[in-house]
Coordinates of C-alpha atoms in Angstrom, one line a residue:
M328 CA -19.8 -26.1 7.6
K329 CA -22.6 -27.9 4.9
L330 CA -22.0 -26.5 1.4
I331 CA -25.3 -25.2 0.7
D332 CA -24.4 -22.6 3.6
L333 CA -20.7 -21.8 2.2
V334 CA -23.3 -20.8 -1.4
F335 CA -26.1 -19.5 0.0
R336 CA -25.0 -16.1 -1.4
M337 CA -23.2 -17.0 -4.7
N338 CA -24.8 -17.2 -8.0
Y339 CA -23.7 -20.6 -9.8
T340 CA -24.9 -23.3 -11.1
L341 CA -25.1 -27.5 -9.8
V342 CA -23.8 -29.7 -11.9
Q343 CA -23.5 -33.0 -9.5
G344 CA -23.6 -33.8 -6.9
S345 CA -24.6 -32.4 -3.1
L346 CA -24.8 -29.4 -1.1
D347 CA -25.8 -31.5 2.0
S348 CA -21.9 -32.6 2.5
D349 CA -20.5 -31.1 5.3
I350 CA -16.3 -29.0 3.8
S351 CA -13.6 -29.2 6.3
E352 CA -11.7 -26.8 3.9
L353 CA -12.3 -23.6 1.4
V354 CA -8.7 -24.4 -0.7
Y355 CA -7.6 -22.0 -3.6
D356 CA -3.5 -23.9 -3.7
S357 CA -4.0 -27.9 -4.9
R358 CA -1.1 -28.2 -2.5
K359 CA -3.2 -27.9 0.1
A360 CA -5.7 -29.6 -1.1
V361 CA -7.1 -32.3 1.9
P362 CA -10.1 -35.2 2.7
G363 CA -13.4 -33.0 2.9
C364 CA -12.3 -29.2 1.2
I365 CA -13.0 -27.8 -1.6
F366 CA -11.3 -26.8 -4.9
I367 CA -11.6 -23.1 -6.5
C368 CA -10.0 -23.6 -9.5
M369 CA -8.7 -20.2 -10.3
P370 CA -7.5 -19.2 -13.8
G371 CA -4.2 -17.2 -13.4
A372 CA -1.6 -15.8 -15.7
V373 CA 0.9 -18.9 -15.0
T374 CA -1.0 -22.0 -14.2
D375 CA -5.0 -22.0 -14.5
G376 CA -6.1 -24.3 -11.9
H377 CA -8.7 -26.7 -12.6
Q378 CA -5.5 -28.3 -14.4
Y379 CA -4.9 -29.6 -10.9
I380 CA -8.3 -31.4 -9.8
P381 CA -6.9 -34.5 -10.6
D382 CA -4.4 -33.9 -7.4
V383 CA -6.9 -32.5 -5.3
L384 CA -9.2 -35.3 -5.5
A385 CA -7.2 -38.3 -5.1
K386 CA -6.4 -36.0 -1.9
G387 CA -9.7 -36.4 -1.4
A388 CA -11.9 -33.1 -1.7
A389 CA -15.1 -33.0 -2.4
A390 CA -16.4 -30.6 -4.1
V391 CA -15.0 -27.7 -7.4
V392 CA -16.4 -24.7 -8.2
V393 CA -15.2 -24.5 -12.1
E394 CA -16.3 -22.2 -14.6
H395 CA -16.1 -24.5 -17.6
P396 CA -17.4 -28.5 -17.6
V397 CA -15.3 -30.0 -16.7
E398 CA -15.1 -34.8 -15.9
V399 CA -15.2 -36.2 -12.9
P400 CA -16.4 -38.5 -10.4
E401 CA -20.1 -38.6 -10.1
E402 CA -19.3 -38.5 -6.2
V403 CA -17.9 -35.4 -6.8
T404 CA -19.8 -31.9 -5.7
V405 CA -19.3 -30.0 -9.2
I406 CA -20.2 -26.7 -9.0
E407 CA -20.4 -24.3 -12.0
V408 CA -19.8 -20.3 -11.7
E409 CA -19.2 -17.6 -14.4
N410 CA -15.4 -16.0 -12.0
A411 CA -13.7 -17.7 -9.9
R412 CA -11.4 -15.0 -8.5
L413 CA -15.7 -13.7 -7.1
A414 CA -16.6 -17.4 -6.4
L415 CA -13.5 -17.6 -4.2
A416 CA -14.3 -13.9 -2.0
E417 CA -17.7 -14.8 -2.1
L418 CA -17.3 -18.5 -0.5
S419 CA -14.1 -17.1 2.3
A420 CA -17.1 -14.3 3.2
A421 CA -19.5 -17.0 3.9
W422 CA -16.6 -19.4 5.4
F423 CA -15.7 -17.5 8.2
G424 CA -19.3 -15.4 9.1
H425 CA -18.8 -13.3 6.9
P426 CA -16.8 -10.4 9.4
A427 CA -17.1 -7.3 7.5
E428 CA -20.3 -7.1 9.4
K429 CA -19.3 -6.5 12.3
L430 CA -16.7 -4.1 11.7
T431 CA -16.8 -0.9 10.0
T432 CA -14.5 -1.0 7.0
I433 CA -12.5 1.5 5.4
G434 CA -11.2 1.0 2.1
V435 CA -8.1 3.8 1.1
T436 CA -7.3 3.5 -3.4
G437 CA -5.1 5.7 -5.3
T438 CA -1.9 5.5 -7.4
K439 CA 0.3 7.2 -4.3
G440 CA -1.0 8.1 -0.7
K441 CA -2.7 4.7 0.1
T442 CA -0.3 4.3 3.4
T443 CA 0.2 7.6 4.9
T444 CA -3.9 8.0 4.9
T445 CA -4.1 4.4 6.7
Y446 CA -1.5 4.3 9.1
M447 CA -3.5 8.5 10.0
I448 CA -6.2 6.9 9.9
K449 CA -5.5 4.0 12.7
G450 CA -3.8 6.9 14.9
I451 CA -6.7 9.2 15.0
L452 CA -9.5 6.7 16.4
E453 CA -6.9 4.7 18.7
K454 CA -6.0 8.2 19.7
S455 CA -9.9 8.0 19.9
G456 CA -9.9 4.6 21.5
L457 CA -11.2 2.5 19.0
P458 CA -9.1 -0.2 18.9
T459 CA -9.1 -0.7 13.9
G460 CA -7.4 -2.9 12.4
L461 CA -4.5 -2.0 9.3
I462 CA -4.3 -3.6 5.9
G463 CA -1.8 -2.7 4.0
T464 CA 1.7 -2.5 2.2
I465 CA 3.7 -2.9 5.0
E466 CA 2.1 -5.2 7.4
V467 CA -0.9 -6.5 8.8
I468 CA -1.6 -5.5 12.1
I469 CA -4.1 -6.9 14.7
G470 CA -4.1 -5.7 17.8
D471 CA -0.6 -6.9 19.1
K472 CA 0.5 -9.3 16.3
H473 CA 1.9 -7.4 13.4
I474 CA 2.3 -9.4 10.0
H475 CA 4.6 -8.6 7.1
A476 CA 2.5 -8.2 4.1
V477 CA 3.3 -9.5 0.6
N478 CA 0.5 -7.9 -1.6
T479 CA -0.4 -4.2 -0.5
T480 CA -3.7 -5.7 -0.5
P481 CA -3.1 -10.2 0.5
E482 CA -5.5 -12.6 -1.8
S483 CA -9.7 -13.0 -0.7
Y484 CA -9.2 -15.5 1.3
L485 CA -7.1 -14.1 3.3
V486 CA -9.3 -10.7 3.7
Q487 CA -11.1 -12.4 5.1
Q488 CA -9.7 -14.2 7.5
Y489 CA -7.6 -11.2 8.6
F490 CA -11.2 -10.1 9.1
A491 CA -12.7 -12.8 11.6
E492 CA -9.2 -12.6 13.6
M493 CA -9.6 -9.1 14.3
V494 CA -13.5 -9.5 15.2
D495 CA -12.1 -12.3 17.3
A496 CA -9.7 -9.9 19.1
G497 CA -12.4 -6.8 19.8
L498 CA -11.6 -4.6 16.9
K499 CA -14.3 -2.9 15.6
Y500 CA -12.5 0.1 12.6
V501 CA -10.3 -1.8 9.5
V502 CA -8.8 0.4 7.6
M503 CA -7.2 -1.7 5.2
E504 CA -5.0 0.2 1.1
V505 CA -7.5 -1.0 -1.5
S506 CA -4.9 -1.6 -4.8
S507 CA -5.8 -1.3 -9.1
Q508 CA -4.7 -5.4 -8.6
A509 CA -6.8 -6.1 -5.6
L510 CA -10.3 -5.3 -7.7
K511 CA -9.5 -5.9 -11.2
L512 CA -8.9 -9.7 -8.8
D513 CA -11.7 -9.6 -6.8
R514 CA -9.6 -10.0 -3.3
V515 CA -12.1 -7.4 -1.8
S516 CA -15.7 -8.5 -3.3
G517 CA -17.8 -11.1 -1.1
F518 CA -18.4 -7.5 1.7
T519 CA -19.3 -3.8 1.1
Y520 CA -16.4 -0.9 1.9
D521 CA -18.5 1.3 4.8
Y522 CA -15.8 4.5 3.2
G523 CA -14.3 4.3 0.3
I524 CA -11.0 6.9 0.0
F525 CA -9.7 7.8 -3.3
T526 CA -6.0 10.1 -3.0
N527 CA -4.8 10.5 -6.3
L528 CA -4.3 9.0 -9.3
E529 CA -1.2 8.9 -12.3
P530 CA -0.2 7.4 -15.0
D531 CA 1.0 4.0 -13.3
H532 CA 0.4 -0.1 -12.9
I533 CA 0.0 -0.5 -16.9
G534 CA 1.6 -3.3 -18.7
P535 CA 2.0 -7.2 -19.0
G536 CA 0.5 -8.9 -15.3
E537 CA -0.9 -5.8 -14.6
H538 CA -3.5 -3.8 -16.5
E539 CA -3.7 -3.6 -20.6
S540 CA -4.3 0.7 -20.4
M541 CA -5.1 3.7 -18.6
E542 CA -8.7 3.2 -19.0
E543 CA -9.0 -0.5 -17.8
Y544 CA -6.8 1.2 -14.4
I545 CA -8.9 4.5 -14.8
A546 CA -12.1 1.5 -14.7
C547 CA -10.5 -0.5 -11.9
K548 CA -10.1 2.5 -8.9
G549 CA -13.1 3.1 -9.5
L550 CA -15.4 -0.7 -8.7
L551 CA -14.4 1.1 -5.3
F552 CA -17.1 3.4 -5.6
Q553 CA -20.0 0.3 -6.6
R554 CA -18.6 -0.8 -3.7
C555 CA -19.0 1.8 -0.5
K556 CA -22.2 3.5 1.4
I557 CA -19.6 6.8 1.3
G558 CA -16.5 8.1 -0.4
L559 CA -14.6 10.1 0.2
A560 CA -12.6 11.1 -2.5
N561 CA -9.7 14.3 -3.5
A562 CA -11.3 17.3 -5.1
E563 CA -8.0 17.8 -7.1
A564 CA -7.4 14.5 -8.4
D565 CA -6.7 13.9 -12.1
Y566 CA -9.2 11.8 -13.4
L567 CA -11.9 11.7 -10.7
E568 CA -14.8 12.7 -13.6
Q569 CA -13.7 9.4 -14.6
V570 CA -13.0 7.3 -11.1
M571 CA -16.3 8.4 -10.5
A572 CA -18.6 7.9 -13.6
D573 CA -20.4 5.1 -12.2
H574 CA -20.3 5.5 -8.1
T575 CA -23.3 4.2 -6.6
C576 CA -22.3 5.7 -3.4
Q577 CA -23.0 9.0 -1.3
L578 CA -19.9 11.0 -2.3
E579 CA -17.7 13.7 -0.4
T580 CA -15.0 15.5 -0.8
F581 CA -11.7 17.2 0.6
G582 CA -8.6 19.7 -0.7
M583 CA -7.5 22.7 -1.1
G584 CA -9.4 24.4 -4.1
E585 CA -13.4 26.4 -3.7
N586 CA -14.9 23.2 -4.7
A587 CA -14.3 21.1 -2.7
D588 CA -16.1 20.5 0.6
L589 CA -13.4 19.8 3.3
R590 CA -11.2 22.2 2.3
A591 CA -7.5 23.4 4.0
V592 CA -6.5 26.6 3.3
N593 CA -3.6 28.8 4.7
V594 CA -1.1 26.1 4.0
Q595 CA 2.2 26.7 6.3
R596 CA 5.1 24.8 5.4
I597 CA 7.5 24.1 8.6
H598 CA 11.5 23.4 8.2
Q599 CA 13.4 23.5 11.5
P600 CA 16.6 21.2 12.3
G601 CA 15.9 17.5 13.1
Y602 CA 12.1 18.4 11.7
L603 CA 9.7 18.7 8.7
G604 CA 6.2 19.4 9.2
V605 CA 2.9 21.4 7.3
S606 CA -0.2 23.2 9.1
Y607 CA -3.0 24.8 8.0
D608 CA -6.8 26.4 8.4
L609 CA -9.5 23.6 7.8
T610 CA -12.5 25.2 6.6
G611 CA -16.1 24.2 4.8
L612 CA -17.5 20.8 6.8
E613 CA -14.5 21.6 9.6
N614 CA -13.2 25.0 10.3
Y615 CA -10.0 24.1 13.8
A616 CA -6.7 24.7 13.0
V617 CA -4.7 21.3 11.5
R618 CA -0.2 20.9 12.0
V619 CA 0.6 17.6 10.5
D620 CA 4.6 15.5 11.6
I621 CA 4.9 15.1 8.3
P622 CA 6.2 17.0 5.0
G623 CA 4.8 18.1 2.2
D624 CA 1.7 19.1 -0.4
F625 CA 0.4 15.3 -0.5
T626 CA 0.5 15.3 3.6
V627 CA -2.3 18.2 3.3
Y628 CA -4.2 15.8 1.1
N629 CA -3.7 12.6 2.9
S630 CA -4.2 14.2 6.4
L631 CA -7.8 16.0 4.8
A632 CA -8.7 12.5 3.7
A633 CA -8.5 10.9 7.5
I634 CA -10.3 14.4 9.1
A635 CA -13.5 14.1 5.9
L636 CA -13.2 9.9 7.4
C637 CA -12.9 10.7 10.6
R638 CA -15.5 13.4 10.8
H639 CA -17.8 10.5 9.7
L640 CA -17.4 8.2 12.8
G641 CA -17.9 11.6 15.3
V642 CA -13.7 11.2 16.2
S643 CA -13.1 14.4 18.1
R644 CA -11.5 17.3 17.3
E645 CA -8.8 16.4 20.0
N646 CA -7.9 13.2 18.7
V647 CA -7.9 14.6 15.8
L648 CA -5.2 17.1 16.6
A649 CA -3.7 14.7 18.9
A650 CA -2.6 12.0 16.5
L651 CA -2.0 14.6 13.2
D652 CA 1.2 16.5 15.6
T653 CA 2.5 12.7 15.6
I654 CA 2.5 10.9 13.8
Q655 CA 5.6 8.9 12.1
V656 CA 4.4 6.3 9.6
K657 CA 7.8 4.7 8.9
G658 CA 8.7 4.8 6.2
R659 CA 7.0 7.0 4.3
L660 CA 8.5 11.2 4.7
E661 CA 10.2 9.6 7.6
I662 CA 11.5 12.3 9.8
Y663 CA 15.2 10.3 11.7
P664 CA 15.8 11.7 14.1
T665 CA 20.2 12.5 14.6
P666 CA 23.0 14.7 16.2
G667 CA 23.6 16.6 12.9
Q668 CA 21.9 20.1 12.7
Y669 CA 20.9 18.8 9.3
T670 CA 17.3 17.4 8.7
M671 CA 17.9 13.4 7.9
M672 CA 14.3 11.5 5.8
I673 CA 13.5 8.0 5.3
D674 CA 11.5 7.6 2.4
Y675 CA 10.0 4.4 -0.4
A676 CA 10.5 6.3 -3.6
H677 CA 11.8 3.9 -5.7
N678 CA 10.9 5.4 -9.0
A679 CA 10.7 8.4 -10.7
M680 CA 8.0 9.6 -10.6
S681 CA 7.9 9.5 -6.4
L682 CA 11.5 10.2 -6.1
E683 CA 10.6 13.0 -8.5
A684 CA 8.0 14.6 -6.7
L685 CA 9.8 14.0 -3.3
L686 CA 11.8 16.3 -4.9
T687 CA 10.3 19.5 -5.8
N688 CA 8.3 19.0 -2.4
I689 CA 11.2 19.0 -0.2
R690 CA 12.8 21.3 -2.6
A691 CA 8.8 23.9 -1.2
Y692 CA 10.8 23.8 2.4
G693 CA 13.6 26.2 0.6
P694 CA 16.5 24.2 2.2
K695 CA 20.2 24.4 2.4
R696 CA 20.7 21.6 0.1
I697 CA 19.4 18.6 -0.5
I698 CA 21.4 15.7 0.3
C699 CA 19.7 12.1 -2.3
L700 CA 21.6 9.1 -1.0
F701 CA 19.4 5.5 -3.9
G702 CA 20.6 2.9 -5.4
C703 CA 18.2 0.5 -8.0
G704 CA 16.5 -2.5 -7.6
G705 CA 18.9 -5.4 -10.3
N706 CA 16.9 -7.7 -12.5
R707 CA 14.5 -4.3 -12.5
A708 CA 13.2 -2.4 -15.9
K709 CA 16.6 -0.5 -16.3
S710 CA 14.7 2.8 -17.6
R711 CA 14.3 2.6 -14.2
R712 CA 17.7 3.6 -13.5
Y713 CA 17.9 5.9 -16.4
E714 CA 15.6 7.9 -15.4
M715 CA 15.7 8.0 -11.4
G716 CA 19.1 8.5 -12.2
E717 CA 18.5 12.0 -13.8
A718 CA 15.5 12.5 -11.7
S719 CA 17.5 13.0 -8.5
S720 CA 20.6 15.2 -10.5
R721 CA 17.8 17.5 -11.7
L722 CA 16.8 17.9 -8.4
A723 CA 19.2 17.6 -5.8
D724 CA 21.6 19.6 -5.0
L725 CA 24.3 16.5 -4.1
T726 CA 22.4 12.6 -5.7
V727 CA 24.6 9.7 -3.5
V728 CA 24.0 6.5 -6.2
T729 CA 25.1 3.0 -3.5
S730 CA 23.7 0.1 -3.8
D731 CA 19.9 -1.1 -2.8
N732 CA 19.1 -4.6 -3.6
P733 CA 20.8 -5.4 -6.5
R734 CA 19.3 -9.3 -6.6
F735 CA 21.3 -11.0 -9.1
E736 CA 23.4 -8.3 -10.6
E737 CA 26.3 -6.3 -9.8
P738 CA 25.4 -3.4 -7.6
M739 CA 28.1 -1.5 -10.2
D740 CA 26.2 -2.6 -13.2
I741 CA 23.3 -1.2 -11.1
I742 CA 24.7 2.4 -11.0
N743 CA 26.8 2.7 -13.6
D744 CA 23.1 2.0 -15.0
I745 CA 22.0 5.4 -13.0
L746 CA 24.9 7.2 -13.9
T747 CA 23.7 7.2 -17.5
G748 CA 20.6 8.9 -16.2
V749 CA 22.2 11.7 -13.4
A750 CA 24.4 12.5 -16.6
K751 CA 21.6 14.0 -18.4
A752 CA 21.1 17.4 -16.2
D753 CA 24.3 18.6 -14.5
G754 CA 23.7 17.8 -10.5
A755 CA 26.8 17.1 -8.4
Y756 CA 27.3 13.3 -7.4
V757 CA 29.1 11.1 -6.3
T758 CA 29.3 7.2 -5.6
I759 CA 29.6 5.1 -2.5
P760 CA 27.8 1.4 -3.0
D761 CA 28.2 0.9 0.1
R762 CA 25.1 1.5 1.1
K763 CA 26.3 1.7 5.3
E764 CA 29.2 4.4 3.6
A765 CA 27.2 5.8 1.4
I766 CA 24.9 6.8 4.5
A767 CA 28.1 8.0 6.5
Y768 CA 29.1 9.8 3.9
C769 CA 26.3 12.0 3.9
M770 CA 25.7 12.8 7.6
S771 CA 29.5 13.8 7.8
I772 CA 28.4 16.3 5.6
G773 CA 25.3 17.2 5.8
Q774 CA 25.1 21.1 6.8
A775 CA 22.7 22.4 9.0
G776 CA 19.7 24.0 6.6
D777 CA 20.5 20.4 5.0
I778 CA 18.1 18.0 4.5
I779 CA 19.6 14.5 3.9
I780 CA 17.5 11.7 1.6
L781 CA 17.6 8.3 1.4
A782 CA 14.9 7.0 -0.7
G783 CA 14.5 3.4 -2.0
K784 CA 14.0 0.7 0.7
G785 CA 11.6 3.3 2.9
H786 CA 10.3 0.4 5.3
E787 CA 12.9 -2.3 4.1
D788 CA 14.8 -4.3 6.9
Y789 CA 17.2 -6.5 3.9
Q790 CA 19.0 -5.9 1.5
E791 CA 18.3 -8.5 -0.8
I792 CA 21.9 -10.2 -2.9
R793 CA 21.9 -13.5 -5.0
G794 CA 18.3 -15.3 -3.8
V795 CA 19.5 -14.5 0.0
K796 CA 18.0 -11.0 2.0
Y797 CA 20.5 -10.1 4.5
P798 CA 19.4 -8.1 7.3
M799 CA 19.5 -3.8 6.8
D800 CA 17.7 -1.5 8.0
E801 CA 18.6 2.0 7.5
R802 CA 17.3 2.6 10.9
V803 CA 19.9 0.6 12.2
L804 CA 23.1 1.8 10.1
V805 CA 21.6 5.4 11.3
E806 CA 22.3 4.5 15.0
E807 CA 25.3 2.7 14.1
I808 CA 27.0 5.3 11.8
I809 CA 25.8 8.3 15.4
Q810 CA 27.3 5.8 17.4
E811 CA 31.0 4.8 16.0
A812 CA 31.3 8.7 15.6
K813 CA 31.7 8.7 19.3
Q814 CA 34.4 6.3 19.3

């Protein structure tokens, strides 16, 4: 591809060289440089891409994109920009032929609910015969292809590559989780979303390597609604006014209050052996009854977001209802069937805020007991262990403390930290370090009306010990326990 075609939509300064050269590859990792490539020098938290210019030139790079003046041989083309990360996004979009313009793009942002909402949207659209790609925390889905995700939102080059693969696969829609970091670091720049969705916002991701302040966190979330055509927002979300302060999109709201454009009323919680769900009546922009196979008040908001979006796409009521009545999201309030009269749930709640929200919502279903099993990851802040221990002790009837990903710590050291938090409340607890044994114990004492929650692992299918990831899927463990009980 000609360099002139790559930079056509960008703001830049040509410092030296020619825009008429052919570019063989777009590179932002110096280790992947090849002859004829263009290298984008991105400053990072650990290293600055500018320092690797000699390396990429030695490998035959034809051009470099920089944020400040550099000295290179005169035959090398130098393009200077204000923001190299934005340049990478724009160059990537051009490199792959602006694939977002051939898709209906749907971005979902918020502190919680992104994963569930994206899977709901994908489920509804595909029920309607509209094959849809997905980019999110758990995976990237392109037709039958599933790619394990590393970040909630990948680097801009990968975003555009995935878009291009979706176009090549014949997909017309893509729904994706959009993290505040992705917005801050321009991973989702270089195109305009057709729809942006805001689920909620709570104080989170504030600290070194993330956001300097709550104000920055809010501002980054708000960027999506300056980069989409139609915005759909939770009317009851905290900080809604601040997030939408500078929005440029057409804005519509959903919620349970009178001020929402699309409202849920007559909300009912459904609790049966092996089943938890929710039902409600829609009013406002739509009027019909809804039932969702996922429990919790937040499920109401997530499903409202999906319905609000699908209304714009002309999806029929029948397809919306059929999809929501059968939807399950791996590791997100996932009800896992067992022979017992209790209800078992697998959820990714892995910090105090998410665990407290989960237990509070499940308590509203009136269970006989809540049995909460969890551990905490090693080589992470000890405060998380204390806080999760206290939350479970206060809100569950029985806490079962076990191992999660100990990494390079001793499992019992982590467990003892959790127990420090457990002791701050008065809940009953037991300690069973082996996770399979801990799950088997919960199943052995489960009674009719109990809800057993396996928290922390969610969609993860491994346990990390001393730098090695060993296969461990809680669903597999449960099946093994069931089979062993029959012997």
